[in-house]
């Protein structure tokens, strides 16, 4: 493959191409499934990119389809191998939606986040993450559920920073309501360290931080927080992730994701950015006094 991809994208690309080949041959799904000793349901899941499939099975399926081209066979077998790579999140008990989200977050070329309540996970210090997670879950900071979530969050950060420091890392755009910077999550000392960390992260070329002023009469972010993933040049649709306490939601429909792209554009226009944003963050940080 020209570009290394992660398991989620590999499964999707492999499934789409296998479906295209079968359709071009006019083969019903039942015939292909029967040849592979699969159920029709398994073939449907493979073609939908919902489950990985062993390279040896892909090779057999390509033989049945009569695919002889060396380049295409190598590409599809490479995707099959990539789809079976176990990533860090497999060690954790994540919901289906969150597992899908972190898989695609690792593939995104641009990550756009709006937060009105607290710093987004990719920019949190461990102390801040522990404090906010304990409050949300209404558990003690040392509770197993809290520790598990923080472990996942820190792993997401490490993966993100590894990509940012790579040759073709992602762009991160974060729009924060000014109230986020003033809310003393974990206490003043924790917030001061968090704002120091935010300033350091905002100095990275790949990261843009926008501060949305409290004084605005209104703005599109009032509709709720979100994270939007974009995949330049991949041909796959944007992915919108909406996180809630009891359930997460993933949306890929273009009509649903388009308004969020427009919202982020407006938030960047009405908010402080660049040196202005850094100045505001610095002023708030300096105004905090540990008693």
PDB file of N, CA and C in Angstrom, residues 165-213:
ATOM      1  N   UNK A 165       4.149  14.574  15.678  1.00  0.00           N
ATOM      2  CA  UNK A 165       5.600  14.652  15.498  1.00  0.00           C
ATOM      3  C   UNK A 165       6.089  13.858  14.295  1.00  0.00           C
ATOM      4  N   UNK A 166       5.172  13.191  13.591  1.00  0.00           N
ATOM      5  CA  UNK A 166       5.546  12.419  12.414  1.00  0.00           C
ATOM      6  C   UNK A 166       5.605  13.271  11.164  1.00  0.00           C
ATOM      7  N   UNK A 167       5.823  12.594  10.037  1.00  0.00           N
ATOM      8  CA  UNK A 167       6.009  13.299   8.761  1.00  0.00           C
ATOM      9  C   UNK A 167       4.722  13.932   8.251  1.00  0.00           C
ATOM     10  N   UNK A 168       3.606  13.288   8.465  1.00  0.00           N
ATOM     11  CA  UNK A 168       2.330  13.813   7.949  1.00  0.00           C
ATOM     12  C   UNK A 168       1.277  13.741   9.045  1.00  0.00           C
ATOM     13  N   UNK A 169       1.520  14.472  10.118  1.00  0.00           N
ATOM     14  CA  UNK A 169       0.636  14.426  11.266  1.00  0.00           C
ATOM     15  C   UNK A 169      -0.669  15.165  11.039  1.00  0.00           C
ATOM     16  N   UNK A 170      -1.623  14.985  11.942  1.00  0.00           N
ATOM     17  CA  UNK A 170      -2.927  15.632  11.811  1.00  0.00           C
ATOM     18  C   UNK A 170      -2.891  17.091  12.263  1.00  0.00           C
ATOM     19  N   UNK A 171      -3.897  17.830  11.849  1.00  0.00           N
ATOM     20  CA  UNK A 171      -4.116  19.193  12.331  1.00  0.00           C
ATOM     21  C   UNK A 171      -5.191  19.132  13.404  1.00  0.00           C
ATOM     22  N   UNK A 172      -4.968  19.811  14.508  1.00  0.00           N
ATOM     23  CA  UNK A 172      -5.949  19.867  15.586  1.00  0.00           C
ATOM     24  C   UNK A 172      -6.406  21.306  15.773  1.00  0.00           C
ATOM     25  N   UNK A 173      -7.714  21.509  15.696  1.00  0.00           N
ATOM     26  CA  UNK A 173      -8.307  22.824  15.928  1.00  0.00           C
ATOM     27  C   UNK A 173      -9.264  22.687  17.105  1.00  0.00           C
ATOM     28  N   UNK A 174      -9.000  23.438  18.166  1.00  0.00           N
ATOM     29  CA  UNK A 174      -9.820  23.359  19.368  1.00  0.00           C
ATOM     30  C   UNK A 174     -10.402  24.732  19.675  1.00  0.00           C
ATOM     31  N   UNK A 175     -11.722  24.819  19.707  1.00  0.00           N
ATOM     32  CA  UNK A 175     -12.403  26.051  20.110  1.00  0.00           C
ATOM     33  C   UNK A 175     -12.937  25.845  21.517  1.00  0.00           C
ATOM     34  N   UNK A 176     -12.539  26.724  22.425  1.00  0.00           N
ATOM     35  CA  UNK A 176     -12.908  26.601  23.831  1.00  0.00           C
ATOM     36  C   UNK A 176     -13.717  27.811  24.267  1.00  0.00           C
ATOM     37  N   UNK A 177     -14.823  27.563  24.958  1.00  0.00           N
ATOM     38  CA  UNK A 177     -15.520  28.672  25.590  1.00  0.00           C
ATOM     39  C   UNK A 177     -14.611  29.235  26.687  1.00  0.00           C
ATOM     40  N   UNK A 178     -14.594  30.544  26.833  1.00  0.00           N
ATOM     41  CA  UNK A 178     -13.734  31.166  27.838  1.00  0.00           C
ATOM     42  C   UNK A 178     -13.976  30.605  29.229  1.00  0.00           C
ATOM     43  N   UNK A 179     -15.204  30.172  29.506  1.00  0.00           N
ATOM     44  CA  UNK A 179     -15.536  29.629  30.822  1.00  0.00           C
ATOM     45  C   UNK A 179     -14.713  28.389  31.148  1.00  0.00           C
ATOM     46  N   UNK A 180     -14.333  27.628  30.122  1.00  0.00           N
ATOM     47  CA  UNK A 180     -13.520  26.425  30.328  1.00  0.00           C
ATOM     48  C   UNK A 180     -12.204  26.779  31.014  1.00  0.00           C
ATOM     49  N   UNK A 181     -11.634  27.916  30.614  1.00  0.00           N
ATOM     50  CA  UNK A 181     -10.333  28.322  31.140  1.00  0.00           C
ATOM     51  C   UNK A 181     -10.422  28.834  32.580  1.00  0.00           C
ATOM     52  N   UNK A 182     -11.618  29.165  33.004  1.00  0.00           N
ATOM     53  CA  UNK A 182     -11.793  29.751  34.336  1.00  0.00           C
ATOM     54  C   UNK A 182     -12.363  28.759  35.353  1.00  0.00           C
ATOM     55  N   UNK A 183     -12.910  27.646  34.868  1.00  0.00           N
ATOM     56  CA  UNK A 183     -13.522  26.676  35.784  1.00  0.00           C
ATOM     57  C   UNK A 183     -12.420  25.940  36.542  1.00  0.00           C
ATOM     58  N   UNK A 184     -12.350  26.043  37.880  1.00  0.00           N
ATOM     59  CA  UNK A 184     -11.235  25.482  38.660  1.00  0.00           C
ATOM     60  C   UNK A 184     -11.350  23.974  38.888  1.00  0.00           C
ATOM     61  N   UNK A 185     -11.352  23.224  37.812  1.00  0.00           N
ATOM     62  CA  UNK A 185     -11.433  21.765  37.912  1.00  0.00           C
ATOM     63  C   UNK A 185     -10.229  21.233  38.688  1.00  0.00           C
ATOM     64  N   UNK A 186     -10.490  20.516  39.776  1.00  0.00           N
ATOM     65  CA  UNK A 186      -9.404  19.969  40.580  1.00  0.00           C
ATOM     66  C   UNK A 186      -8.754  20.962  41.518  1.00  0.00           C
ATOM     67  N   UNK A 187      -9.209  22.224  41.490  1.00  0.00           N
ATOM     68  CA  UNK A 187      -8.596  23.245  42.320  1.00  0.00           C
ATOM     69  C   UNK A 187      -7.693  24.168  41.516  1.00  0.00           C
ATOM     70  N   UNK A 188      -7.311  25.274  42.097  1.00  0.00           N
ATOM     71  CA  UNK A 188      -6.524  26.289  41.395  1.00  0.00           C
ATOM     72  C   UNK A 188      -5.178  25.752  40.923  1.00  0.00           C
ATOM     73  N   UNK A 189      -4.487  24.979  41.770  1.00  0.00           N
ATOM     74  CA  UNK A 189      -3.164  24.475  41.397  1.00  0.00           C
ATOM     75  C   UNK A 189      -3.241  23.565  40.179  1.00  0.00           C
ATOM     76  N   UNK A 190      -4.251  22.706  40.149  1.00  0.00           N
ATOM     77  CA  UNK A 190      -4.439  21.799  39.006  1.00  0.00           C
ATOM     78  C   UNK A 190      -4.757  22.605  37.750  1.00  0.00           C
ATOM     79  N   UNK A 191      -5.607  23.619  37.889  1.00  0.00           N
ATOM     80  CA  UNK A 191      -5.971  24.430  36.724  1.00  0.00           C
ATOM     81  C   UNK A 191      -4.762  25.210  36.201  1.00  0.00           C
ATOM     82  N   UNK A 192      -3.937  25.746  37.087  1.00  0.00           N
ATOM     83  CA  UNK A 192      -2.741  26.476  36.645  1.00  0.00           C
ATOM     84  C   UNK A 192      -1.829  25.567  35.820  1.00  0.00           C
ATOM     85  N   UNK A 193      -1.599  24.359  36.302  1.00  0.00           N
ATOM     86  CA  UNK A 193      -0.746  23.423  35.554  1.00  0.00           C
ATOM     87  C   UNK A 193      -1.398  23.050  34.229  1.00  0.00           C
ATOM     88  N   UNK A 194      -2.730  22.929  34.236  1.00  0.00           N
ATOM     89  CA  UNK A 194      -3.434  22.610  33.002  1.00  0.00           C
ATOM     90  C   UNK A 194      -3.290  23.738  31.976  1.00  0.00           C
ATOM     91  N   UNK A 195      -3.395  24.963  32.424  1.00  0.00           N
ATOM     92  CA  UNK A 195      -3.265  26.088  31.496  1.00  0.00           C
ATOM     93  C   UNK A 195      -1.825  26.218  30.987  1.00  0.00           C
ATOM     94  N   UNK A 196      -0.837  25.903  31.833  1.00  0.00           N
ATOM     95  CA  UNK A 196       0.560  25.864  31.364  1.00  0.00           C
ATOM     96  C   UNK A 196       0.706  24.833  30.254  1.00  0.00           C
ATOM     97  N   UNK A 197       0.106  23.681  30.470  1.00  0.00           N
ATOM     98  CA  UNK A 197       0.165  22.608  29.461  1.00  0.00           C
ATOM     99  C   UNK A 197      -0.545  23.037  28.180  1.00  0.00           C
ATOM    100  N   UNK A 198      -1.678  23.700  28.320  1.00  0.00           N
ATOM    101  CA  UNK A 198      -2.422  24.170  27.154  1.00  0.00           C
ATOM    102  C   UNK A 198      -1.590  25.164  26.351  1.00  0.00           C
ATOM    103  N   UNK A 199      -0.902  26.075  27.024  1.00  0.00           N
ATOM    104  CA  UNK A 199      -0.049  27.038  26.332  1.00  0.00           C
ATOM    105  C   UNK A 199       1.072  26.337  25.561  1.00  0.00           C
ATOM    106  N   UNK A 200       1.650  25.305  26.178  1.00  0.00           N
ATOM    107  CA  UNK A 200       2.727  24.561  25.508  1.00  0.00           C
ATOM    108  C   UNK A 200       2.197  23.831  24.285  1.00  0.00           C
ATOM    109  N   UNK A 201       1.015  23.225  24.402  1.00  0.00           N
ATOM    110  CA  UNK A 201       0.436  22.503  23.270  1.00  0.00           C
ATOM    111  C   UNK A 201       0.031  23.464  22.163  1.00  0.00           C
ATOM    112  N   UNK A 202      -0.515  24.619  22.541  1.00  0.00           N
ATOM    113  CA  UNK A 202      -0.961  25.604  21.548  1.00  0.00           C
ATOM    114  C   UNK A 202       0.203  26.184  20.759  1.00  0.00           C
ATOM    115  N   UNK A 203       1.416  26.058  21.290  1.00  0.00           N
ATOM    116  CA  UNK A 203       2.598  26.566  20.590  1.00  0.00           C
ATOM    117  C   UNK A 203       3.040  25.642  19.470  1.00  0.00           C
ATOM    118  N   UNK A 204       2.524  24.420  19.433  1.00  0.00           N
ATOM    119  CA  UNK A 204       2.892  23.479  18.372  1.00  0.00           C
ATOM    120  C   UNK A 204       2.249  23.919  17.058  1.00  0.00           C
ATOM    121  N   UNK A 205       2.971  23.855  15.956  1.00  0.00           N
ATOM    122  CA  UNK A 205       2.439  24.325  14.664  1.00  0.00           C
ATOM    123  C   UNK A 205       1.151  23.629  14.227  1.00  0.00           C
ATOM    124  N   UNK A 206       0.988  22.372  14.613  1.00  0.00           N
ATOM    125  CA  UNK A 206      -0.174  21.608  14.145  1.00  0.00           C
ATOM    126  C   UNK A 206      -1.434  21.863  14.968  1.00  0.00           C
ATOM    127  N   UNK A 207      -1.299  22.629  16.057  1.00  0.00           N
ATOM    128  CA  UNK A 207      -2.432  22.823  16.961  1.00  0.00           C
ATOM    129  C   UNK A 207      -2.872  24.281  16.974  1.00  0.00           C
ATOM    130  N   UNK A 208      -4.163  24.503  16.754  1.00  0.00           N
ATOM    131  CA  UNK A 208      -4.754  25.842  16.813  1.00  0.00           C
ATOM    132  C   UNK A 208      -5.761  25.877  17.945  1.00  0.00           C
ATOM    133  N   UNK A 209      -5.596  26.823  18.850  1.00  0.00           N
ATOM    134  CA  UNK A 209      -6.540  26.992  19.956  1.00  0.00           C
ATOM    135  C   UNK A 209      -7.286  28.307  19.760  1.00  0.00           C
ATOM    136  N   UNK A 210      -8.593  28.239  19.831  1.00  0.00           N
ATOM    137  CA  UNK A 210      -9.464  29.414  19.701  1.00  0.00           C
ATOM    138  C   UNK A 210     -10.220  29.580  21.013  1.00  0.00           C
ATOM    139  N   UNK A 211     -10.247  30.791  21.544  1.00  0.00           N
ATOM    140  CA  UNK A 211     -10.999  31.073  22.775  1.00  0.00           C
ATOM    141  C   UNK A 211     -12.236  31.888  22.404  1.00  0.00           C
ATOM    142  N   UNK A 212     -13.405  31.350  22.715  1.00  0.00           N
ATOM    143  CA  UNK A 212     -14.665  32.017  22.400  1.00  0.00           C
ATOM    144  C   UNK A 212     -15.061  32.892  23.592  1.00  0.00           C
ATOM    145  N   UNK A 213     -15.119  34.213  23.421  1.00  0.00           N
ATOM    146  CA  UNK A 213     -15.355  35.128  24.554  1.00  0.00           C
ATOM    147  C   UNK A 213     -16.700  34.912  25.242  1.00  0.00           C
TER     148      UNK A 213
END
